[in-house]
């Protein structure tokens, strides 16, 4: 296995439901290089309860890039890569939800949950 073919992805979200969205996303390679690390401006407000859990507030994301810009960057930094995602079903679901909320076509990503290795 070539280490260069893998990257790690993690997200922070507004909540756990199908209408919730990503508000922070990070992608790093297996050498620890940060490929993407950004807050994301959601189309809805972050509830106070969620902010109390992850510490990300509406004020913090007010001037953050849109999901459209971040999703484009995500696609660019993951071309030809397999995404290692520990909570893959949740994170991919949130990527899909955020695409839907922003009227962006979701394109499949190659993923692997390291817990199943």
Coordinates of N, CA and C in Angstrom, one line a residue:
X1 N 0.8 -1.2 0.0 CA 0.0 0.0 0.0 C 0.9 1.3 0.0
X2 N 0.6 2.2 -0.9 CA 1.3 3.4 -1.0 C 0.6 4.5 -0.1
X3 N 1.4 5.0 0.9 CA 0.9 6.0 1.9 C 0.3 7.2 1.2
X4 N 0.9 7.5 0.0 CA 0.5 8.8 -0.7 C -0.9 8.7 -1.2
X5 N -1.5 7.5 -1.3 CA -2.8 7.4 -1.9 C -3.9 7.7 -0.8
X6 N -3.5 7.9 0.4 CA -4.5 8.0 1.5 C -4.5 9.4 2.1
X7 N -5.6 10.0 2.5 CA -5.7 11.2 3.3 C -6.8 11.0 4.4
X8 N -6.6 11.7 5.5 CA -7.6 11.6 6.6 C -8.6 12.8 6.5
X9 N -9.8 12.6 6.7 CA -10.9 13.6 6.7 C -11.6 13.6 8.0
X10 N -11.9 14.8 8.5 CA -12.8 15.0 9.7 C -13.6 16.2 9.5
X11 N -14.8 16.2 10.1 CA -15.7 17.4 10.0 C -16.2 17.7 11.4
X12 N -16.7 19.0 11.5 CA -17.5 19.4 12.6 C -18.8 19.9 11.9
X13 N -19.9 19.6 12.6 CA -21.2 19.9 12.0 C -22.1 20.6 12.9
X14 N -23.2 21.2 12.4 CA -24.2 21.9 13.2 C -24.9 20.9 14.1
X15 N -25.2 19.7 13.6 CA -25.9 18.7 14.4 C -25.8 17.3 13.8
X16 N -26.8 16.5 14.1 CA -26.8 15.1 13.6 C -27.9 14.7 12.6
X17 N -28.8 15.7 12.3 CA -29.9 15.4 11.4 C -29.6 15.6 9.9
X18 N -30.6 15.1 9.1 CA -30.4 15.2 7.7 C -30.5 16.7 7.2
X19 N -30.9 17.6 8.0 CA -30.9 19.0 7.5 C -29.6 19.8 8.0
X20 N -28.8 19.1 8.8 CA -27.6 19.8 9.4 C -26.5 19.8 8.3
X21 N -25.5 20.7 8.6 CA -24.4 20.9 7.6 C -23.1 20.9 8.3
X22 N -22.0 20.8 7.4 CA -20.7 20.9 7.9 C -20.3 22.4 8.1
X23 N -19.6 22.6 9.3 CA -19.1 24.0 9.5 C -17.6 24.1 9.7
X24 N -17.0 22.9 9.7 CA -15.5 22.9 9.6 C -15.1 21.5 9.0
X25 N -14.1 21.6 8.2 CA -13.6 20.4 7.5 C -12.1 20.4 7.5
X26 N -11.5 19.3 7.7 CA -10.0 19.1 7.6 C -9.6 17.9 6.9
X27 N -8.6 18.0 6.1 CA -8.0 16.9 5.3 C -6.5 17.0 5.5
X28 N -5.9 15.9 6.0 CA -4.4 15.8 6.1 C -3.9 14.5 5.5
X29 N -2.7 14.6 5.0 CA -2.1 13.4 4.5 C -1.5 12.6 5.6
X30 N -1.0 11.4 5.3 CA -0.4 10.5 6.4 C 0.9 10.9 6.9
X31 N 1.5 12.0 6.3 CA 2.7 12.6 6.9 C 2.4 13.8 7.8
X32 N 1.1 14.1 8.0 CA 0.7 15.2 8.8 C 0.6 16.5 8.1
X33 N 0.7 16.5 6.8 CA 0.6 17.8 6.0 C -0.9 18.2 5.9
X34 N -1.2 19.4 6.2 CA -2.6 19.9 6.1 C -2.9 20.2 4.7
X35 N -3.8 19.5 4.1 CA -4.2 19.8 2.7 C -5.4 20.7 2.6
X36 N -6.3 20.7 3.7 CA -7.5 21.5 3.7 C -7.9 21.6 5.2
X37 N -8.0 22.8 5.7 CA -8.5 23.0 7.1 C -9.2 24.4 7.1
X38 N -10.6 24.3 7.1 CA -11.3 25.5 7.0 C -12.7 25.5 7.7
X39 N -13.1 26.6 8.3 CA -14.4 26.8 8.7 C -15.3 26.9 7.4
X40 N -16.5 26.6 7.5 CA -17.5 26.7 6.4 C -18.7 27.5 6.8
X41 N -19.1 28.5 6.0 CA -20.3 29.2 6.3 C -21.5 28.4 5.9
X42 N -22.3 28.0 6.9 CA -23.5 27.2 6.6 C -24.7 28.1 6.1
X43 N -25.7 27.5 5.5 CA -26.9 28.3 5.0 C -27.9 28.5 6.1
X44 N -27.6 27.9 7.3 CA -28.5 28.1 8.5 C -27.7 28.4 9.7
X45 N -28.3 28.9 10.7 CA -27.6 29.3 11.9 C -27.1 28.1 12.7
X46 N -26.1 28.3 13.5 CA -25.6 27.2 14.4 C -26.3 27.4 15.7
X47 N -27.0 26.4 16.1 CA -27.7 26.5 17.4 C -26.7 26.6 18.6
X48 N -27.1 27.3 19.6 CA -26.3 27.6 20.8 C -25.8 26.2 21.4
X49 N -26.7 25.3 21.4 CA -26.4 23.9 22.0 C -25.2 23.3 21.2
X50 N -25.3 23.4 19.9 CA -24.2 22.8 19.1 C -22.9 23.6 19.3
X51 N -23.0 24.9 19.4 CA -21.8 25.8 19.6 C -21.1 25.4 20.9
X52 N -22.0 25.1 21.9 CA -21.4 24.8 23.3 C -20.6 23.5 23.2
X53 N -20.9 22.6 22.3 CA -20.2 21.3 22.2 C -18.9 21.5 21.4
X54 N -18.9 22.1 20.2 CA -17.7 22.2 19.4 C -17.0 23.5 19.5
X55 N -17.7 24.5 20.1 CA -17.0 25.9 20.2 C -17.1 26.7 19.0
X56 N -17.7 26.3 17.9 CA -17.8 27.1 16.7 C -19.1 27.9 16.7
X57 N -19.0 29.2 16.6 CA -20.2 30.1 16.7 C -20.5 30.7 15.3
X58 N -21.7 31.3 15.3 CA -22.2 31.9 14.1 C -21.2 33.1 13.7
X59 N -20.7 33.8 14.7 CA -19.7 34.9 14.4 C -18.5 34.3 13.8
X60 N -18.0 33.2 14.2 CA -16.8 32.6 13.6 C -16.9 32.2 12.2
X61 N -18.1 31.8 11.8 CA -18.3 31.3 10.4 C -18.9 32.4 9.5
X62 N -19.2 33.6 10.0 CA -19.8 34.6 9.3 C -19.1 35.0 8.0
X63 N -17.8 35.1 8.1 CA -16.9 35.4 6.9 C -16.2 34.2 6.3
X64 N -16.6 33.0 6.8 CA -15.9 31.8 6.3 C -16.3 31.6 4.8
X65 N -15.5 30.8 4.1 CA -15.8 30.4 2.7 C -17.1 29.7 2.6
X66 N -17.8 29.8 1.5 CA -19.0 29.0 1.3 C -18.7 27.5 1.0
X67 N -19.7 26.7 1.2 CA -19.5 25.2 0.9 C -19.1 25.0 -0.6
X68 N -19.6 25.9 -1.5 CA -19.3 25.7 -2.9 C -17.8 25.8 -3.1
X69 N -17.1 26.8 -2.5 CA -15.7 27.0 -2.6 C -14.9 25.9 -1.9
X70 N -15.4 25.5 -0.7 CA -14.7 24.4 0.0 C -14.8 23.1 -0.6
X71 N -16.0 22.8 -1.2 CA -16.2 21.5 -1.8 C -15.3 21.4 -3.1
X72 N -15.2 22.5 -3.8 CA -14.3 22.5 -5.0 C -12.9 22.2 -4.5
X73 N -12.4 22.8 -3.4 CA -11.1 22.5 -2.9 C -11.0 21.1 -2.4
X74 N -12.0 20.6 -1.7 CA -12.0 19.2 -1.2 C -11.8 18.3 -2.4
X75 N -12.5 18.5 -3.5 CA -12.4 17.6 -4.7 C -11.0 17.7 -5.2
X76 N -10.4 18.9 -5.2 CA -9.1 19.0 -5.8 C -8.0 18.3 -5.0
X77 N -8.1 18.4 -3.6 CA -7.0 17.9 -2.8 C -7.2 16.4 -2.6
X78 N -8.3 15.8 -3.0 CA -8.6 14.4 -2.9 C -8.6 13.6 -4.2
X79 N -8.2 14.2 -5.3 CA -8.2 13.6 -6.6 C -7.2 12.4 -6.5
X80 N -7.7 11.2 -6.9 CA -6.9 10.0 -6.9 C -6.6 9.5 -5.5
X81 N -7.2 10.0 -4.5 CA -6.9 9.6 -3.1 C -8.1 8.8 -2.5
X82 N -7.8 8.0 -1.5 CA -8.8 7.3 -0.7 C -8.9 8.1 0.6
X83 N -10.1 8.4 1.0 CA -10.3 9.2 2.2 C -10.4 8.2 3.4
X84 N -9.6 8.3 4.4 CA -9.8 7.6 5.6 C -10.7 8.4 6.5
X85 N -11.8 7.8 6.9 CA -12.8 8.5 7.7 C -13.3 7.6 8.8
X86 N -13.0 7.9 10.0 CA -13.4 7.0 11.2 C -14.9 6.9 11.3
X87 N -15.6 7.9 11.1 CA -17.1 7.8 11.2 C -17.6 8.1 9.8
X88 N -17.3 7.2 8.9 CA -17.5 7.4 7.5 C -19.0 7.7 7.1
X89 N -19.9 6.9 7.6 CA -21.3 7.0 7.2 C -21.8 8.4 7.6
X90 N -21.4 8.9 8.8 CA -21.9 10.2 9.3 C -21.2 11.3 8.5
X91 N -19.9 11.3 8.3 CA -19.2 12.4 7.6 C -19.6 12.4 6.1
X92 N -19.7 11.3 5.5 CA -20.2 11.3 4.1 C -21.6 11.8 4.0
X93 N -22.5 11.4 4.9 CA -23.8 11.9 5.0 C -23.9 13.4 5.1
X94 N -23.0 13.9 6.0 CA -23.0 15.4 6.2 C -22.5 16.1 4.9
X95 N -21.5 15.5 4.2 CA -21.0 16.1 3.0 C -22.2 16.2 2.0
X96 N -23.0 15.1 1.9 CA -24.1 15.0 1.0 C -25.1 16.1 1.4
X97 N -25.5 16.1 2.7 CA -26.4 17.1 3.2 C -26.0 18.5 2.9
X98 N -24.7 18.8 3.1 CA -24.3 20.2 2.8 C -24.3 20.5 1.4
X99 N -24.0 19.5 0.5 CA -24.2 19.7 -0.9 C -25.6 20.0 -1.3
X100 N -26.5 19.3 -0.8 CA -28.0 19.5 -1.0 C -28.4 20.9 -0.6
X101 N -28.0 21.3 0.6 CA -28.4 22.6 1.2 C -27.8 23.7 0.3
X102 N -26.7 23.5 -0.4 CA -26.1 24.5 -1.2 C -26.3 24.3 -2.7
X103 N -27.2 23.3 -3.0 CA -27.6 23.1 -4.4 C -26.4 22.7 -5.3
X104 N -25.5 21.8 -4.7 CA -24.3 21.4 -5.4 C -24.5 19.9 -5.6
X105 N -24.1 19.4 -6.8 CA -24.2 18.0 -7.0 C -23.1 17.2 -6.2
X106 N -23.5 16.3 -5.4 CA -22.5 15.4 -4.7 C -21.9 14.4 -5.6
X107 N -20.6 14.3 -5.6 CA -19.9 13.3 -6.4 C -19.3 12.4 -5.5
X108 N -19.4 11.1 -5.8 CA -18.8 10.0 -4.9 C -17.4 10.2 -4.6
X109 N -17.0 10.0 -3.4 CA -15.6 10.0 -2.9 C -15.2 8.6 -2.6
X110 N -14.0 8.3 -2.8 CA -13.4 6.9 -2.5 C -13.1 7.0 -1.0
X111 N -13.8 6.1 -0.2 CA -13.6 6.2 1.3 C -13.2 4.8 1.8
X112 N -12.6 4.9 3.0 CA -12.3 3.7 3.8 C -12.3 4.0 5.2
X113 N -13.0 3.2 6.0 CA -13.1 3.4 7.4 C -11.9 2.6 8.1
X114 N -10.9 3.3 8.7 CA -9.8 2.6 9.3 C -10.2 1.6 10.3
X115 N -11.3 1.7 10.9 CA -11.8 0.8 12.0 C -12.0 -0.6 11.4
X116 N -12.2 -0.7 10.1 CA -12.4 -2.0 9.5 C -11.2 -2.7 9.0
X117 N -10.1 -2.1 9.1 CA -8.8 -2.7 8.6 C -8.3 -3.7 9.6

